[in-house]
PDB file of N, CA and C in Angstrom:
ATOM      1  N   MET A 173      -4.802  16.575 -27.682  1.00  0.00           N
ATOM      2  CA  MET A 173      -3.485  17.052 -27.125  1.00  0.00           C
ATOM      3  C   MET A 173      -2.289  16.602 -28.260  1.00  0.00           C
ATOM      4  N   SER A 174      -1.329  17.518 -28.428  1.00  0.00           N
ATOM      5  CA  SER A 174      -0.093  16.887 -28.845  1.00  0.00           C
ATOM      6  C   SER A 174       1.268  17.078 -28.071  1.00  0.00           C
ATOM      7  N   ILE A 175       2.022  16.533 -28.022  1.00  0.00           N
ATOM      8  CA  ILE A 175       3.307  16.617 -27.324  1.00  0.00           C
ATOM      9  C   ILE A 175       4.082  17.631 -28.354  1.00  0.00           C
ATOM     10  N   GLN A 176       4.494  18.517 -27.536  1.00  0.00           N
ATOM     11  CA  GLN A 176       5.340  19.542 -27.974  1.00  0.00           C
ATOM     12  C   GLN A 176       7.043  19.366 -27.678  1.00  0.00           C
ATOM     13  N   SER A 177       6.867  18.593 -26.571  1.00  0.00           N
ATOM     14  CA  SER A 177       8.325  18.240 -26.328  1.00  0.00           C
ATOM     15  C   SER A 177       8.268  17.275 -25.353  1.00  0.00           C
ATOM     16  N   ILE A 178       9.392  16.518 -24.977  1.00  0.00           N
ATOM     17  CA  ILE A 178       9.334  15.366 -24.022  1.00  0.00           C
ATOM     18  C   ILE A 178      10.721  14.954 -23.578  1.00  0.00           C
ATOM     19  N   ASN A 179      11.279  14.694 -22.415  1.00  0.00           N
ATOM     20  CA  ASN A 179      12.329  14.411 -21.733  1.00  0.00           C
ATOM     21  C   ASN A 179      12.779  12.845 -21.840  1.00  0.00           C
ATOM     22  N   VAL A 180      11.695  12.285 -22.459  1.00  0.00           N
ATOM     23  CA  VAL A 180      12.276  10.663 -22.791  1.00  0.00           C
ATOM     24  C   VAL A 180      12.945  10.253 -24.022  1.00  0.00           C
ATOM     25  N   ARG A 181      14.087  10.039 -23.847  1.00  0.00           N
ATOM     26  CA  ARG A 181      15.150  10.094 -24.851  1.00  0.00           C
ATOM     27  C   ARG A 181      15.225   8.465 -25.598  1.00  0.00           C
ATOM     28  N   ASN A 182      14.463   7.519 -25.319  1.00  0.00           N
ATOM     29  CA  ASN A 182      14.181   6.368 -25.852  1.00  0.00           C
ATOM     30  C   ASN A 182      12.731   6.100 -26.261  1.00  0.00           C
ATOM     31  N   GLN A 183      12.772   6.196 -27.769  1.00  0.00           N
ATOM     32  CA  GLN A 183      11.168   6.566 -28.176  1.00  0.00           C
ATOM     33  C   GLN A 183      11.205   5.464 -29.524  1.00  0.00           C
ATOM     34  N   PHE A 184      10.561   4.678 -29.583  1.00  0.00           N
ATOM     35  CA  PHE A 184      10.600   3.729 -30.529  1.00  0.00           C
ATOM     36  C   PHE A 184       8.936   4.096 -31.429  1.00  0.00           C
ATOM     37  N   ARG A 185       9.199   4.457 -32.804  1.00  0.00           N
ATOM     38  CA  ARG A 185       8.161   4.417 -33.448  1.00  0.00           C
ATOM     39  C   ARG A 185       7.532   3.095 -34.021  1.00  0.00           C
ATOM     40  N   GLY A 186       6.420   2.908 -34.263  1.00  0.00           N
ATOM     41  CA  GLY A 186       5.871   1.580 -34.578  1.00  0.00           C
ATOM     42  C   GLY A 186       4.262   1.710 -34.483  1.00  0.00           C
ATOM     43  N   LYS A 187       3.965   0.347 -35.026  1.00  0.00           N
ATOM     44  CA  LYS A 187       2.383  -0.317 -35.186  1.00  0.00           C
ATOM     45  C   LYS A 187       1.990  -1.158 -34.368  1.00  0.00           C
ATOM     46  N   VAL A 188       0.711  -0.987 -33.610  1.00  0.00           N
ATOM     47  CA  VAL A 188       0.487  -2.100 -32.760  1.00  0.00           C
ATOM     48  C   VAL A 188       0.167  -3.427 -33.449  1.00  0.00           C
ATOM     49  N   LYS A 189       0.879  -4.238 -32.748  1.00  0.00           N
ATOM     50  CA  LYS A 189       0.901  -5.667 -33.454  1.00  0.00           C
ATOM     51  C   LYS A 189      -0.006  -6.363 -32.756  1.00  0.00           C
ATOM     52  N   GLU A 190      -0.184  -6.488 -31.945  1.00  0.00           N
ATOM     53  CA  GLU A 190      -1.352  -7.354 -30.906  1.00  0.00           C
ATOM     54  C   GLU A 190      -1.661  -6.814 -29.637  1.00  0.00           C
ATOM     55  N   ILE A 191      -2.762  -7.047 -29.223  1.00  0.00           N
ATOM     56  CA  ILE A 191      -3.625  -6.239 -28.028  1.00  0.00           C
ATOM     57  C   ILE A 191      -4.068  -7.669 -27.070  1.00  0.00           C
ATOM     58  N   ILE A 192      -3.254  -7.997 -25.999  1.00  0.00           N
ATOM     59  CA  ILE A 192      -4.228  -8.704 -25.329  1.00  0.00           C
ATOM     60  C   ILE A 192      -4.994  -8.218 -24.166  1.00  0.00           C
ATOM     61  N   HIS A 193      -6.082  -8.345 -24.219  1.00  0.00           N
ATOM     62  CA  HIS A 193      -7.304  -7.325 -23.247  1.00  0.00           C
ATOM     63  C   HIS A 193      -7.372  -8.219 -22.094  1.00  0.00           C
ATOM     64  N   GLY A 194      -7.129  -7.509 -21.031  1.00  0.00           N
ATOM     65  CA  GLY A 194      -7.465  -8.055 -19.688  1.00  0.00           C
ATOM     66  C   GLY A 194      -8.487  -7.180 -18.980  1.00  0.00           C
ATOM     67  N   PRO A 195      -9.058  -7.591 -17.955  1.00  0.00           N
ATOM     68  CA  PRO A 195     -10.297  -6.749 -17.276  1.00  0.00           C
ATOM     69  C   PRO A 195      -9.625  -5.665 -16.553  1.00  0.00           C
ATOM     70  N   VAL A 196      -8.326  -5.321 -16.155  1.00  0.00           N
ATOM     71  CA  VAL A 196      -7.751  -4.176 -15.466  1.00  0.00           C
ATOM     72  C   VAL A 196      -6.886  -4.063 -16.742  1.00  0.00           C
ATOM     73  N   VAL A 197      -6.104  -4.545 -16.782  1.00  0.00           N
ATOM     74  CA  VAL A 197      -4.308  -4.245 -17.629  1.00  0.00           C
ATOM     75  C   VAL A 197      -5.015  -4.874 -19.005  1.00  0.00           C
ATOM     76  N   SER A 198      -3.995  -4.524 -19.726  1.00  0.00           N
ATOM     77  CA  SER A 198      -3.733  -4.987 -21.011  1.00  0.00           C
ATOM     78  C   SER A 198      -2.535  -4.923 -21.540  1.00  0.00           C
ATOM     79  N   GLU A 199      -1.844  -6.091 -22.593  1.00  0.00           N
ATOM     80  CA  GLU A 199      -0.746  -6.195 -23.129  1.00  0.00           C
ATOM     81  C   GLU A 199      -0.630  -5.854 -24.549  1.00  0.00           C
ATOM     82  N   ILE A 200       0.191  -4.869 -24.733  1.00  0.00           N
ATOM     83  CA  ILE A 200       0.224  -3.894 -26.105  1.00  0.00           C
ATOM     84  C   ILE A 200       1.813  -4.679 -26.570  1.00  0.00           C
ATOM     85  N   ASP A 201       1.685  -5.301 -27.867  1.00  0.00           N
ATOM     86  CA  ASP A 201       2.647  -5.489 -28.638  1.00  0.00           C
ATOM     87  C   ASP A 201       2.864  -4.403 -29.640  1.00  0.00           C
ATOM     88  N   VAL A 202       4.315  -3.697 -29.622  1.00  0.00           N
ATOM     89  CA  VAL A 202       4.555  -2.764 -30.617  1.00  0.00           C
ATOM     90  C   VAL A 202       5.178  -3.110 -31.915  1.00  0.00           C
ATOM     91  N   GLU A 203       5.440  -3.364 -33.164  1.00  0.00           N
ATOM     92  CA  GLU A 203       6.187  -3.649 -33.756  1.00  0.00           C
ATOM     93  C   GLU A 203       7.121  -2.709 -34.546  1.00  0.00           C
ATOM     94  N   THR A 204       8.645  -2.418 -33.975  1.00  0.00           N
ATOM     95  CA  THR A 204       9.303  -1.184 -34.760  1.00  0.00           C
ATOM     96  C   THR A 204      10.318  -1.509 -35.461  1.00  0.00           C
ATOM     97  N   PRO A 205      11.076  -0.807 -36.458  1.00  0.00           N
ATOM     98  CA  PRO A 205      11.825  -1.312 -37.263  1.00  0.00           C
ATOM     99  C   PRO A 205      13.114  -2.183 -36.270  1.00  0.00           C
ATOM    100  N   HIS A 206      13.284  -2.129 -34.750  1.00  0.00           N
ATOM    101  CA  HIS A 206      14.170  -2.541 -34.204  1.00  0.00           C
ATOM    102  C   HIS A 206      13.658  -4.042 -33.462  1.00  0.00           C
ATOM    103  N   GLY A 207      12.682  -4.414 -33.636  1.00  0.00           N
ATOM    104  CA  GLY A 207      12.000  -5.491 -32.808  1.00  0.00           C
ATOM    105  C   GLY A 207      10.654  -5.127 -32.003  1.00  0.00           C
ATOM    106  N   ILE A 208      10.050  -6.130 -31.499  1.00  0.00           N
ATOM    107  CA  ILE A 208       9.027  -6.046 -30.737  1.00  0.00           C
ATOM    108  C   ILE A 208       9.145  -5.471 -29.586  1.00  0.00           C
ATOM    109  N   VAL A 209       8.404  -4.173 -29.114  1.00  0.00           N
ATOM    110  CA  VAL A 209       8.165  -3.678 -27.817  1.00  0.00           C
ATOM    111  C   VAL A 209       7.090  -3.856 -26.895  1.00  0.00           C
ATOM    112  N   THR A 210       6.801  -4.324 -25.886  1.00  0.00           N
ATOM    113  CA  THR A 210       5.938  -4.981 -25.113  1.00  0.00           C
ATOM    114  C   THR A 210       5.327  -4.044 -23.904  1.00  0.00           C
ATOM    115  N   SER A 211       4.190  -3.850 -23.694  1.00  0.00           N
ATOM    116  CA  SER A 211       4.251  -2.855 -22.869  1.00  0.00           C
ATOM    117  C   SER A 211       2.682  -2.959 -22.247  1.00  0.00           C
ATOM    118  N   VAL A 212       2.425  -3.193 -20.874  1.00  0.00           N
ATOM    119  CA  VAL A 212       1.459  -3.142 -19.984  1.00  0.00           C
ATOM    120  C   VAL A 212       0.780  -2.084 -19.594  1.00  0.00           C
ATOM    121  N   ILE A 213      -0.601  -1.449 -20.300  1.00  0.00           N
ATOM    122  CA  ILE A 213      -1.100  -0.760 -19.590  1.00  0.00           C
ATOM    123  C   ILE A 213      -2.432  -0.718 -19.425  1.00  0.00           C
ATOM    124  N   THR A 214      -3.085   0.152 -18.613  1.00  0.00           N
ATOM    125  CA  THR A 214      -4.672   0.019 -18.305  1.00  0.00           C
ATOM    126  C   THR A 214      -5.613  -0.158 -19.127  1.00  0.00           C
ATOM    127  N   THR A 215      -6.469  -0.876 -19.236  1.00  0.00           N
ATOM    128  CA  THR A 215      -7.406  -1.254 -20.237  1.00  0.00           C
ATOM    129  C   THR A 215      -7.969   0.061 -20.515  1.00  0.00           C
ATOM    130  N   ARG A 216      -8.297   0.920 -19.663  1.00  0.00           N
ATOM    131  CA  ARG A 216      -9.072   1.872 -19.957  1.00  0.00           C
ATOM    132  C   ARG A 216      -8.174   2.917 -20.820  1.00  0.00           C
ATOM    133  N   SER A 217      -6.733   2.972 -20.736  1.00  0.00           N
ATOM    134  CA  SER A 217      -6.146   3.858 -21.531  1.00  0.00           C
ATOM    135  C   SER A 217      -6.136   3.215 -22.759  1.00  0.00           C
ATOM    136  N   VAL A 218      -6.193   1.951 -23.076  1.00  0.00           N
ATOM    137  CA  VAL A 218      -6.420   1.106 -24.182  1.00  0.00           C
ATOM    138  C   VAL A 218      -7.458   1.895 -24.851  1.00  0.00           C
ATOM    139  N   GLU A 219      -8.436   1.905 -24.098  1.00  0.00           N
ATOM    140  CA  GLU A 219      -9.830   2.401 -24.699  1.00  0.00           C
ATOM    141  C   GLU A 219      -9.816   4.101 -25.351  1.00  0.00           C
ATOM    142  N   GLU A 220      -9.389   4.608 -24.085  1.00  0.00           N
ATOM    143  CA  GLU A 220      -9.362   5.975 -24.089  1.00  0.00           C
ATOM    144  C   GLU A 220      -8.450   6.943 -25.606  1.00  0.00           C
ATOM    145  N   LEU A 221      -7.224   5.743 -25.931  1.00  0.00           N
ATOM    146  CA  LEU A 221      -6.386   6.300 -26.534  1.00  0.00           C
ATOM    147  C   LEU A 221      -6.898   5.292 -27.802  1.00  0.00           C
ATOM    148  N   GLN A 222      -8.060   4.645 -27.929  1.00  0.00           N
ATOM    149  CA  GLN A 222      -8.274   4.093 -29.219  1.00  0.00           C
ATOM    150  C   GLN A 222      -7.539   2.988 -29.948  1.00  0.00           C
ATOM    151  N   LEU A 223      -6.607   2.358 -29.229  1.00  0.00           N
ATOM    152  CA  LEU A 223      -5.673   1.857 -29.989  1.00  0.00           C
ATOM    153  C   LEU A 223      -6.514   0.432 -30.401  1.00  0.00           C
ATOM    154  N   ARG A 224      -5.900   0.190 -31.848  1.00  0.00           N
ATOM    155  CA  ARG A 224      -5.924  -0.723 -32.578  1.00  0.00           C
ATOM    156  C   ARG A 224      -4.783  -1.364 -33.116  1.00  0.00           C
ATOM    157  N   ILE A 225      -5.272  -2.437 -33.402  1.00  0.00           N
ATOM    158  CA  ILE A 225      -4.278  -3.321 -34.440  1.00  0.00           C
ATOM    159  C   ILE A 225      -4.010  -2.410 -35.571  1.00  0.00           C
ATOM    160  N   GLY A 226      -2.340  -2.206 -35.788  1.00  0.00           N
ATOM    161  CA  GLY A 226      -2.178  -0.924 -36.794  1.00  0.00           C
ATOM    162  C   GLY A 226      -2.084   0.389 -36.287  1.00  0.00           C
ATOM    163  N   SER A 227      -2.603   0.535 -35.595  1.00  0.00           N
ATOM    164  CA  SER A 227      -2.396   1.905 -34.806  1.00  0.00           C
ATOM    165  C   SER A 227      -1.186   2.206 -34.876  1.00  0.00           C
ATOM    166  N   GLU A 228      -0.729   3.565 -35.382  1.00  0.00           N
ATOM    167  CA  GLU A 228       0.925   3.914 -35.055  1.00  0.00           C
ATOM    168  C   GLU A 228       0.731   4.918 -34.154  1.00  0.00           C
ATOM    169  N   VAL A 229       2.019   4.152 -33.250  1.00  0.00           N
ATOM    170  CA  VAL A 229       2.190   4.604 -32.164  1.00  0.00           C
ATOM    171  C   VAL A 229       3.617   4.976 -31.772  1.00  0.00           C
ATOM    172  N   ILE A 230       4.212   5.754 -30.324  1.00  0.00           N
ATOM    173  CA  ILE A 230       5.440   5.698 -30.333  1.00  0.00           C
ATOM    174  C   ILE A 230       5.447   4.912 -28.508  1.00  0.00           C
ATOM    175  N   ALA A 231       6.210   4.408 -28.654  1.00  0.00           N
ATOM    176  CA  ALA A 231       6.848   3.365 -27.479  1.00  0.00           C
ATOM    177  C   ALA A 231       7.946   4.246 -26.646  1.00  0.00           C
ATOM    178  N   LEU A 232       7.467   5.190 -25.689  1.00  0.00           N
ATOM    179  CA  LEU A 232       8.289   5.906 -24.830  1.00  0.00           C
ATOM    180  C   LEU A 232       9.164   5.086 -23.655  1.00  0.00           C
ATOM    181  N   VAL A 233      10.340   4.784 -23.496  1.00  0.00           N
ATOM    182  CA  VAL A 233      10.410   3.920 -22.492  1.00  0.00           C
ATOM    183  C   VAL A 233      11.650   4.842 -21.787  1.00  0.00           C
ATOM    184  N   LYS A 234      11.132   4.656 -20.405  1.00  0.00           N
ATOM    185  CA  LYS A 234      12.360   5.661 -19.508  1.00  0.00           C
ATOM    186  C   LYS A 234      12.099   4.650 -18.037  1.00  0.00           C
ATOM    187  N   SER A 235      13.721   4.519 -17.803  1.00  0.00           N
ATOM    188  CA  SER A 235      13.823   3.397 -16.723  1.00  0.00           C
ATOM    189  C   SER A 235      14.834   3.984 -15.577  1.00  0.00           C
ATOM    190  N   THR A 236      14.390   3.889 -14.274  1.00  0.00           N
ATOM    191  CA  THR A 236      15.861   3.922 -13.668  1.00  0.00           C
ATOM    192  C   THR A 236      16.851   2.698 -13.443  1.00  0.00           C
ATOM    193  N   GLU A 237      16.454   1.814 -14.076  1.00  0.00           N
ATOM    194  CA  GLU A 237      17.394   0.564 -13.776  1.00  0.00           C
ATOM    195  C   GLU A 237      17.196  -0.585 -15.165  1.00  0.00           C
ATOM    196  N   VAL A 238      18.362  -0.840 -15.692  1.00  0.00           N
ATOM    197  CA  VAL A 238      18.340  -1.902 -16.646  1.00  0.00           C
ATOM    198  C   VAL A 238      19.306  -3.009 -15.986  1.00  0.00           C
ATOM    199  N   SER A 239      18.733  -4.314 -16.413  1.00  0.00           N
ATOM    200  CA  SER A 239      19.299  -5.488 -15.826  1.00  0.00           C
ATOM    201  C   SER A 239      19.968  -6.032 -16.909  1.00  0.00           C
ATOM    202  N   ILE A 240      21.192  -6.773 -16.964  1.00  0.00           N
ATOM    203  CA  ILE A 240      21.810  -7.508 -17.740  1.00  0.00           C
ATOM    204  C   ILE A 240      22.056  -8.887 -17.288  1.00  0.00           C
ATOM    205  N   ALA A 241      21.735  -9.777 -17.987  1.00  0.00           N
ATOM    206  CA  ALA A 241      22.013 -11.250 -17.246  1.00  0.00           C
ATOM    207  C   ALA A 241      22.785 -11.847 -18.548  1.00  0.00           C
ATOM    208  N   LYS A 242      23.817 -12.501 -18.258  1.00  0.00           N
ATOM    209  CA  LYS A 242      24.774 -13.339 -19.193  1.00  0.00           C
ATOM    210  C   LYS A 242      24.167 -14.714 -19.769  1.00  0.00           C
ATOM    211  N   VAL A 243      24.258 -15.119 -20.725  1.00  0.00           N
ATOM    212  CA  VAL A 243      23.381 -16.276 -20.938  1.00  0.00           C
ATOM    213  C   VAL A 243      24.691 -17.662 -21.547  1.00  0.00           C
TER     214      VAL A 243
END
């Protein structure tokens, strides 16, 4: 399957830096030119996508809310 078009505007190309496997969900760290993007996805998806350290991926971010905290 290849993506021909998508409505998600926040896209970050990068490589998988770390995978923390869990029984149901796994945490994926993607190193992008702008920093690290972390995603929590099902472990089944990690296996089906054959994600490995160094895999080239696109992190797609779509959110209905972005919160800001002043430090």
